[in-house]
Coordinates of N, CA, C and O in Angstrom, one line a residue:
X1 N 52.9 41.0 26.8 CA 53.7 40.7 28.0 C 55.0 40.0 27.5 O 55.0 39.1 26.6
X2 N 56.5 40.5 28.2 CA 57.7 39.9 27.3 C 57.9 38.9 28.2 O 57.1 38.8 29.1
X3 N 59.0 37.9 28.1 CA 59.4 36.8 29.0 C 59.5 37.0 30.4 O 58.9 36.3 31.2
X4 N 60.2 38.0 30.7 CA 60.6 38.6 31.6 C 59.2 39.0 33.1 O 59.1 38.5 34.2
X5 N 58.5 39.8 32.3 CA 57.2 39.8 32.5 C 56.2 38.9 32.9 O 55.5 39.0 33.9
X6 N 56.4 37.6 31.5 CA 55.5 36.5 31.8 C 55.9 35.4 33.5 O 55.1 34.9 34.3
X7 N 57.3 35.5 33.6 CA 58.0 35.1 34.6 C 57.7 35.3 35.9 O 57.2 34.6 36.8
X8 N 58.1 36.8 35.8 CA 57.5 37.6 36.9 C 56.0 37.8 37.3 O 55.7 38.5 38.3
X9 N 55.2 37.3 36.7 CA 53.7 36.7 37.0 C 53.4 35.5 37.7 O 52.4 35.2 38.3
X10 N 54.6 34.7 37.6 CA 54.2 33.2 37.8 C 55.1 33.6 39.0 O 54.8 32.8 39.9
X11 N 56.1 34.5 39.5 CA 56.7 34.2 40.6 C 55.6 34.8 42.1 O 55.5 34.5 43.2
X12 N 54.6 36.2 41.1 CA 53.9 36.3 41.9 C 52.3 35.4 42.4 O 51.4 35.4 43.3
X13 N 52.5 34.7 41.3 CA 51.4 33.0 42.2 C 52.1 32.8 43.3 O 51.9 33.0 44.5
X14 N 53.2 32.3 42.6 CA 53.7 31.9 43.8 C 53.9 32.1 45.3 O 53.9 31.4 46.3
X15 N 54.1 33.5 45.1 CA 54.5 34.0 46.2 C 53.2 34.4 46.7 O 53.2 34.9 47.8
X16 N 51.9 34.3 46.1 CA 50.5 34.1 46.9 C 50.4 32.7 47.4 O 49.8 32.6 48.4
X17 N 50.8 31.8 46.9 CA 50.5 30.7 47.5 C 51.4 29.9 48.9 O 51.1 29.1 49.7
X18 N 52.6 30.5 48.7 CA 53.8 30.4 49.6 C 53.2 31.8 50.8 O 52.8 31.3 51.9
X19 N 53.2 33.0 50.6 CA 52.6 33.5 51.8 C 51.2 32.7 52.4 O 51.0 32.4 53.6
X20 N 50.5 32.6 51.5 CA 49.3 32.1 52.6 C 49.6 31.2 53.1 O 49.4 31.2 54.3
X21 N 50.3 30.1 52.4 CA 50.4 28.8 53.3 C 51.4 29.1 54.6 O 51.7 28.2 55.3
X22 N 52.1 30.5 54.7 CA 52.6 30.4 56.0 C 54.1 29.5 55.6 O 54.4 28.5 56.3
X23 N 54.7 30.0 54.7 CA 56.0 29.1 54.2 C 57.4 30.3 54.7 O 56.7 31.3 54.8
X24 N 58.4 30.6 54.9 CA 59.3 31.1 55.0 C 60.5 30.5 53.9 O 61.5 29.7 53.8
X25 N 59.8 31.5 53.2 CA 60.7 31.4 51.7 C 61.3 33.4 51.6 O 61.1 34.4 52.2
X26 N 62.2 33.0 50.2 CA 62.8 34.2 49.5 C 63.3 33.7 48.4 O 63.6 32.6 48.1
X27 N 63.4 34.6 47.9 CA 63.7 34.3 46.1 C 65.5 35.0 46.5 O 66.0 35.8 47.2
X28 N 65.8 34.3 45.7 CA 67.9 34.1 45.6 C 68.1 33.8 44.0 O 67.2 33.6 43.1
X29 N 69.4 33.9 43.9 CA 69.9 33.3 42.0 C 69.5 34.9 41.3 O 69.2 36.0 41.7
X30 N 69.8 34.0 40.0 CA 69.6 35.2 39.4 C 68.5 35.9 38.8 O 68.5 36.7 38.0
X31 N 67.2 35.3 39.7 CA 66.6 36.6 39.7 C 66.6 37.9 41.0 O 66.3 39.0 41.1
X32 N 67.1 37.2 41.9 CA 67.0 38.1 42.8 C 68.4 39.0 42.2 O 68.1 40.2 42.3
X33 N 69.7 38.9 41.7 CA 70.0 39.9 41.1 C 69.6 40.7 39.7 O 70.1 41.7 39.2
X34 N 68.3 40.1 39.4 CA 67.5 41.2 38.6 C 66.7 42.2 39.4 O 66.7 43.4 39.0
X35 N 66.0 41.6 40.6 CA 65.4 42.9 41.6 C 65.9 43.0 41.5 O 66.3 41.9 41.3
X36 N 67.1 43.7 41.5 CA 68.0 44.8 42.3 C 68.9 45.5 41.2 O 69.6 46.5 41.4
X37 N 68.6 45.1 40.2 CA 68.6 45.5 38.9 C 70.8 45.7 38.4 O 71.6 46.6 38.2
X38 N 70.8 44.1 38.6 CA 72.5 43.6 38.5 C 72.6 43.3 37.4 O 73.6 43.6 36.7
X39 N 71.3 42.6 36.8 CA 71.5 41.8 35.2 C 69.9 42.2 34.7 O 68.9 42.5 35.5
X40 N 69.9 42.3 33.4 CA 68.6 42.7 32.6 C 67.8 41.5 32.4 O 66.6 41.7 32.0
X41 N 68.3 40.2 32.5 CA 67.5 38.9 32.3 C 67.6 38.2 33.9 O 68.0 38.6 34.9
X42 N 67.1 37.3 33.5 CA 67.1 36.2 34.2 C 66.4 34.4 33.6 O 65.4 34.4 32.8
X43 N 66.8 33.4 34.1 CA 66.3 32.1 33.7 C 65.5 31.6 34.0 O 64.7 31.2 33.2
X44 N 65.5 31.4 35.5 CA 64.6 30.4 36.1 C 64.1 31.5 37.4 O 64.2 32.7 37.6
X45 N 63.5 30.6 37.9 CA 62.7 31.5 39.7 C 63.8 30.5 40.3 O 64.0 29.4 39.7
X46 N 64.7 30.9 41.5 CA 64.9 30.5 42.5 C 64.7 30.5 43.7 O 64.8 31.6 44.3
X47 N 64.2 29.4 44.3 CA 63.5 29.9 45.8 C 64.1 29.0 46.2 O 64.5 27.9 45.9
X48 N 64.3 30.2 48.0 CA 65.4 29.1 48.5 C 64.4 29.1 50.3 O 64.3 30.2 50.8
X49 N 63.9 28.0 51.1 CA 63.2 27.4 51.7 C 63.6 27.1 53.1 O 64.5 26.3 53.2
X50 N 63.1 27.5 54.0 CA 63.4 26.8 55.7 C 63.3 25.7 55.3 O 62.3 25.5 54.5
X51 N 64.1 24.4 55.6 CA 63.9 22.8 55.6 C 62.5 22.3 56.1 O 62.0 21.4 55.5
X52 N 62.1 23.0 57.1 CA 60.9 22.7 57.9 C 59.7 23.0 56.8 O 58.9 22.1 56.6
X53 N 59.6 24.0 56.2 CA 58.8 23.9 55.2 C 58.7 23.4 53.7 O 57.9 23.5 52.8
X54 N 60.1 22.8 53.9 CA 60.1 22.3 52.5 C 58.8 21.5 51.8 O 58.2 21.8 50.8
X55 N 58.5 20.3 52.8 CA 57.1 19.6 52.0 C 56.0 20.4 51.9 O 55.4 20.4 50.9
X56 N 55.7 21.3 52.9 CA 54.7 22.2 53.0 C 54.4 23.0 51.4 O 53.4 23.0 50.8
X57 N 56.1 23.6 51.1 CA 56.5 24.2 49.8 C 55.8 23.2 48.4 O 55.1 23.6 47.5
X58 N 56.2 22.4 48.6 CA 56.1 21.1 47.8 C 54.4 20.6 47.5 O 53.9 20.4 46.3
X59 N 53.8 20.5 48.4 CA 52.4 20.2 48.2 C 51.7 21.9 47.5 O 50.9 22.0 46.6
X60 N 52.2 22.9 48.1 CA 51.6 24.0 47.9 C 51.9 23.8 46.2 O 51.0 23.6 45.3
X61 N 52.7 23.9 46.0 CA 53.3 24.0 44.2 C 52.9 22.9 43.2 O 52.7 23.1 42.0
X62 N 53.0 21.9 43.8 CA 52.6 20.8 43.1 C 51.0 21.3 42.7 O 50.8 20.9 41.6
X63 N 50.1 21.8 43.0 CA 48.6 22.3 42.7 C 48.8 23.1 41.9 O 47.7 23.6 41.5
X64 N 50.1 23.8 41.3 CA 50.0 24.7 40.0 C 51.0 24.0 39.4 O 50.5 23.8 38.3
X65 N 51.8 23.7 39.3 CA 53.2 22.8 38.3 C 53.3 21.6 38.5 O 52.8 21.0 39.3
X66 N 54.1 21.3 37.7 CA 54.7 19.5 37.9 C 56.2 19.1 38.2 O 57.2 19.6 37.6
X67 N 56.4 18.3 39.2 CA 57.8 18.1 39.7 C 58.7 17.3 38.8 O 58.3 16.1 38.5
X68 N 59.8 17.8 38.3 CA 60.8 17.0 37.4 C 61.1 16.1 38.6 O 60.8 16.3 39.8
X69 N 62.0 14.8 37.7 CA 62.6 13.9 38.4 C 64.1 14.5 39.2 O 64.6 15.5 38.7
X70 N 64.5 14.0 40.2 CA 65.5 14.6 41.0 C 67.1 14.5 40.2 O 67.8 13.5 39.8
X71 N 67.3 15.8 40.2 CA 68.3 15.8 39.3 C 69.5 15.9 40.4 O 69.2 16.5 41.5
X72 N 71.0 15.3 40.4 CA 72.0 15.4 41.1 C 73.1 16.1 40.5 O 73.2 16.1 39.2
X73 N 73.8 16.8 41.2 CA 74.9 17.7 41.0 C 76.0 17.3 42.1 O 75.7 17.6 43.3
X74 N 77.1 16.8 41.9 CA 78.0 16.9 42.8 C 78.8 18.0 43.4 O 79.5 17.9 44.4
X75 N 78.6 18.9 42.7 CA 79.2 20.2 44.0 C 78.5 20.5 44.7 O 78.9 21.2 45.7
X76 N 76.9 20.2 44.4 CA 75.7 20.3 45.6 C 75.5 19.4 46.5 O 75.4 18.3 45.9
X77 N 75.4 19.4 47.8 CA 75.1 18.2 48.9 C 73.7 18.9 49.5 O 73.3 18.8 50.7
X78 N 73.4 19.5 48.6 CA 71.9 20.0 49.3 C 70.4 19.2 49.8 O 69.6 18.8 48.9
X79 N 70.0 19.0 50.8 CA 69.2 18.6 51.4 C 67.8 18.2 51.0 O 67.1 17.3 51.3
X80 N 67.7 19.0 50.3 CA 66.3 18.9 49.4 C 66.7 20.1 48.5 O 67.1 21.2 48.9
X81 N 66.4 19.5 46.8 CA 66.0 20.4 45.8 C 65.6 19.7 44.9 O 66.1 18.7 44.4
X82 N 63.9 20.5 44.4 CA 63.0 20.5 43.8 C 63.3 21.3 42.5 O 63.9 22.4 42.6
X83 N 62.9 20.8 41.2 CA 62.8 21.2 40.1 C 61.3 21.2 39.4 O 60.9 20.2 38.9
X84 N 60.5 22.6 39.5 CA 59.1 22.2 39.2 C 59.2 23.0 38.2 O 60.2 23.7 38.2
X85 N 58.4 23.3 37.0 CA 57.6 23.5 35.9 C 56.0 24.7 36.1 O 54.8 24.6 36.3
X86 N 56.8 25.4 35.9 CA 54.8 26.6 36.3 C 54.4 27.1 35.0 O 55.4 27.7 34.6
X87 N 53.8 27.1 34.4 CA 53.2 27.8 33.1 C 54.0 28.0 32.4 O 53.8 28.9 31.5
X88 N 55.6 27.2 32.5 CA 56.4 26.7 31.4 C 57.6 27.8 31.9 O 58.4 28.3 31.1
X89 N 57.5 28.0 33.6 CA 59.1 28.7 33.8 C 59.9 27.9 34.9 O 59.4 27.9 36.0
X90 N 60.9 27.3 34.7 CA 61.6 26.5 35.8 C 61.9 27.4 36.8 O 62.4 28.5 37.0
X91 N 61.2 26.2 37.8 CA 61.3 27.3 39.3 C 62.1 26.1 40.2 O 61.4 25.1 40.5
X92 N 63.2 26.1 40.6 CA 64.1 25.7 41.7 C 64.0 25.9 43.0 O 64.5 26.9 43.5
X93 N 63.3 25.0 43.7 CA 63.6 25.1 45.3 C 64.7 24.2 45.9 O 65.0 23.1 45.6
X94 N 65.1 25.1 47.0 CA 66.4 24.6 47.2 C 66.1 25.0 48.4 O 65.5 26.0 48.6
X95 N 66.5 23.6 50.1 CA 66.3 23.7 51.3 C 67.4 23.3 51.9 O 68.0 22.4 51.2
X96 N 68.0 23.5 52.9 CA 69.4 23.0 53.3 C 70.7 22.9 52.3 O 71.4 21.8 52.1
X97 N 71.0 24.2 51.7 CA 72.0 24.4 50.7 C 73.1 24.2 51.2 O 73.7 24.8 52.1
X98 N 73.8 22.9 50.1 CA 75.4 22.6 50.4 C 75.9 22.7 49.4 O 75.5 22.0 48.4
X99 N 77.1 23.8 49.4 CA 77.9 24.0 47.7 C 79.4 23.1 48.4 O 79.9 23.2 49.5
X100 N 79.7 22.5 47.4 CA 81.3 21.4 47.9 C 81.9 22.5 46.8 O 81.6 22.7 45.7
X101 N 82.9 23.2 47.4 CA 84.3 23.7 46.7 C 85.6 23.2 47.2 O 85.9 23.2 48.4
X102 N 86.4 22.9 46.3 CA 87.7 22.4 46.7 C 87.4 21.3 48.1 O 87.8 21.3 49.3
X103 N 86.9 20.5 47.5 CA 86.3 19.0 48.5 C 85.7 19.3 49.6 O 85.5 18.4 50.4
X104 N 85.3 20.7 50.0 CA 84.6 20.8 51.6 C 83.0 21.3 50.9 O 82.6 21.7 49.8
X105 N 82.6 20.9 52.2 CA 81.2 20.9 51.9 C 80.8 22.5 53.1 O 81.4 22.6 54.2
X106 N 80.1 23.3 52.6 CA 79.9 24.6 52.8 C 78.5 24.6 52.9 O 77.8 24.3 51.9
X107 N 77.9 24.9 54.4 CA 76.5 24.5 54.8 C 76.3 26.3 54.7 O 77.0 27.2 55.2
X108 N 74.9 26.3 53.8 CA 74.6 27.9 53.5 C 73.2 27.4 53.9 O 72.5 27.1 52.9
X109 N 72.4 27.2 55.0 CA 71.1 27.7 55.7 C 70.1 28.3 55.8 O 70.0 28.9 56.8
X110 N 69.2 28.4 54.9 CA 68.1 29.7 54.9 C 67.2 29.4 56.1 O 66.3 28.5 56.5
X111 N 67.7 30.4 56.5 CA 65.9 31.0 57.5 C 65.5 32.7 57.4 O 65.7 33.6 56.6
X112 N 64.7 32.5 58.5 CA 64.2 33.6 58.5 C 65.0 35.3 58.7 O 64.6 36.5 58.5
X113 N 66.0 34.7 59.1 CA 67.4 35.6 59.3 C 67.7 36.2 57.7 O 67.9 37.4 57.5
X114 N 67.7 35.2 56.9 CA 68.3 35.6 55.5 C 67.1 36.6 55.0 O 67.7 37.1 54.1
X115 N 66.2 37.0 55.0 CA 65.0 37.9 54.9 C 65.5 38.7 54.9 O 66.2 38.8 55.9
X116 N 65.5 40.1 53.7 CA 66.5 40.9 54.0 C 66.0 42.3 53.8 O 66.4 43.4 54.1
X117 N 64.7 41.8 52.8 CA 64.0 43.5 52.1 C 62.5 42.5 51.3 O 62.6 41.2 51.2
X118 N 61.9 43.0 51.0 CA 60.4 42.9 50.5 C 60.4 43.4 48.9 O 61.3 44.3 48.7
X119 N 59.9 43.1 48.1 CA 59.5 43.7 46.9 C 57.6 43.2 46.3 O 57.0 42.2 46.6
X120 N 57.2 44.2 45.6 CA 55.9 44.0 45.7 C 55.9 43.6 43.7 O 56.4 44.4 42.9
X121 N 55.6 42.7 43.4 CA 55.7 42.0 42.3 C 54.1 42.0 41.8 O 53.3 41.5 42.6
X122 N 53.6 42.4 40.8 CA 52.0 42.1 40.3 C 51.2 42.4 42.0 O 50.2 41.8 42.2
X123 N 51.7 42.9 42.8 CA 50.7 43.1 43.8 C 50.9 42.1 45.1 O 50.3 41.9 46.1
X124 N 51.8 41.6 44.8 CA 52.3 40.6 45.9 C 53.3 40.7 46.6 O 54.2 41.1 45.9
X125 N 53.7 40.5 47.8 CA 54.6 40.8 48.6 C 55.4 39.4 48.7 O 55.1 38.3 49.2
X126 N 56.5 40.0 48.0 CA 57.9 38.8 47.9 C 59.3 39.3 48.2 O 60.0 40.1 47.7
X127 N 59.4 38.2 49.6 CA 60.6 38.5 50.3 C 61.9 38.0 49.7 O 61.9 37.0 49.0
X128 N 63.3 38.6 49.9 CA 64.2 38.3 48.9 C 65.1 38.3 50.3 O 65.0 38.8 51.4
X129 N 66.3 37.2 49.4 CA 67.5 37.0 50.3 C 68.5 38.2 50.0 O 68.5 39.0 49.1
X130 N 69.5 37.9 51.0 CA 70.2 39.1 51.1 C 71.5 38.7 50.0 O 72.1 37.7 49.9
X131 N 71.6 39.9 49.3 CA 72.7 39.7 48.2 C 74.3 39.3 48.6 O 75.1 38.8 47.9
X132 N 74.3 39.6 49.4 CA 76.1 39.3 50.2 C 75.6 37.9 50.5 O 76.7 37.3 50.2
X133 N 74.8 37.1 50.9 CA 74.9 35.9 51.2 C 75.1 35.0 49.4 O 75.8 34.0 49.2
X134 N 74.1 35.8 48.6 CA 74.5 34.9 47.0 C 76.2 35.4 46.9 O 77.1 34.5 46.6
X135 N 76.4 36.6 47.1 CA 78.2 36.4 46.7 C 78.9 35.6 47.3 O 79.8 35.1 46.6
X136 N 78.6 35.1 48.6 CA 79.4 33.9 49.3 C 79.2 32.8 48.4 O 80.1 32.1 47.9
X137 N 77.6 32.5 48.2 CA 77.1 31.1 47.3 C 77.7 30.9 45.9 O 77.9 29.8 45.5
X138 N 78.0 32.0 45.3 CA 78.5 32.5 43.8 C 80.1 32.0 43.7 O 80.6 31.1 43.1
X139 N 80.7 32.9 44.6 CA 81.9 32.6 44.9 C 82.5 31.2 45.2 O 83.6 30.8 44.8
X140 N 81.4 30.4 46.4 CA 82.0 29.2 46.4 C 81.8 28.1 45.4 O 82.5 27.1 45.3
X141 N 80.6 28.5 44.6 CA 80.3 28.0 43.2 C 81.1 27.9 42.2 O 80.9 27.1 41.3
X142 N 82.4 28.9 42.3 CA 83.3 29.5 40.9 C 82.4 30.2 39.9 O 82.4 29.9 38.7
X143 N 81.5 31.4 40.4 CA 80.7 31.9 39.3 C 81.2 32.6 39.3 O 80.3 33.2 40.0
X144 N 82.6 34.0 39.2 CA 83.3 35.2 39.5 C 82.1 35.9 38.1 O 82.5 37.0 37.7
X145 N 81.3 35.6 37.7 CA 80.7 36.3 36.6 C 79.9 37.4 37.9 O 79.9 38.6 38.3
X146 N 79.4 36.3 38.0 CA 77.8 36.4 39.3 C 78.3 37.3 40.3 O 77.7 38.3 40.6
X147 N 79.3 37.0 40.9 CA 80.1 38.1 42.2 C 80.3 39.6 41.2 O 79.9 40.7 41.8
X148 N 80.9 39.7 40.1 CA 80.7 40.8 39.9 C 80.2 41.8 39.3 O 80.6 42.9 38.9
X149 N 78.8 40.9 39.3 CA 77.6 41.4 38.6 C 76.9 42.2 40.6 O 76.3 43.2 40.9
X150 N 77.1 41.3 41.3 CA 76.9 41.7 42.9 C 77.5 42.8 43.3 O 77.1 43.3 44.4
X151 N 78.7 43.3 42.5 CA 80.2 44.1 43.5 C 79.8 45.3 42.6 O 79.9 46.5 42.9
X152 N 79.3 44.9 41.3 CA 78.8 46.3 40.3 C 77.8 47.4 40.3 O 77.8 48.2 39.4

């Protein structure tokens, strides 16, 4: 099994343990531009969270990984984000997403709206966000890499 692979195993725990518990999640970043086959790698799992289920998210995950200490980023004003550890792949949850570009603060909201297509990963059904919504996120980020890995 290569990294890539090993990764993609641990996203599908997850996404058994986030469906049952009834969470309204989707995977975003750069792996969701690997489903869709934008980039050949990817780093981390990003999961991006209804606020309402964020603790819900949190107790569920905490029973397979361990939560890093809360890390801060000033272009983010995001509401809640979690940094956990799964069988040694950084998985990022992110709930009430705020990117600050050029001093304003840019409220990017996941719900159930951002649900945009399904992928079946090791047997599991994992919902992904919609890629025009990461070009907004990318863009107000300054990642012009990431937008035109989206536009390609």
């Amino acid at each position: 099994m290569n990294e890539q692979e090993r990764k993609l195993s641990v996203l599908a725990e997850i996404a058994k343990i986030l469906n049952d518990a009834g969470v309204t999640w989707a995977v975003g970043g750069s792996l969701l531009l690997y489903l869709h086959q934008k980039t050949v790698t990817f780093h981390d799992i990003d999961i991006m969270v209804c606020e309402k289920d964020a603790e819900k998210l949190k107790e569920a995950l905490l029973a397979i990984g361990t939560l890093a200490p809360p890390n801060t980023n000033a272009q983010y004003k995001t509401r809640c984000f979690y940094e956990f550890a799964i069988r040694g792949v950084e998985v990022d949850v992110i709930a009430g997403f705020v990117i600050v570009h050029d001093g304003q603060a840019h409220n990017c909201p996941f719900g159930p709206a951002q649900i945009v297509e399904y992928r079946i990963v090791d047997g599991v059904r994992v919902p992904l966000q919609d890629l025009a919504d990461w070009k907004r996120y990318y863009t107000l980020m300054g990642r012009p890499e990431k937008v035109k890995m989206i536009e390609g």
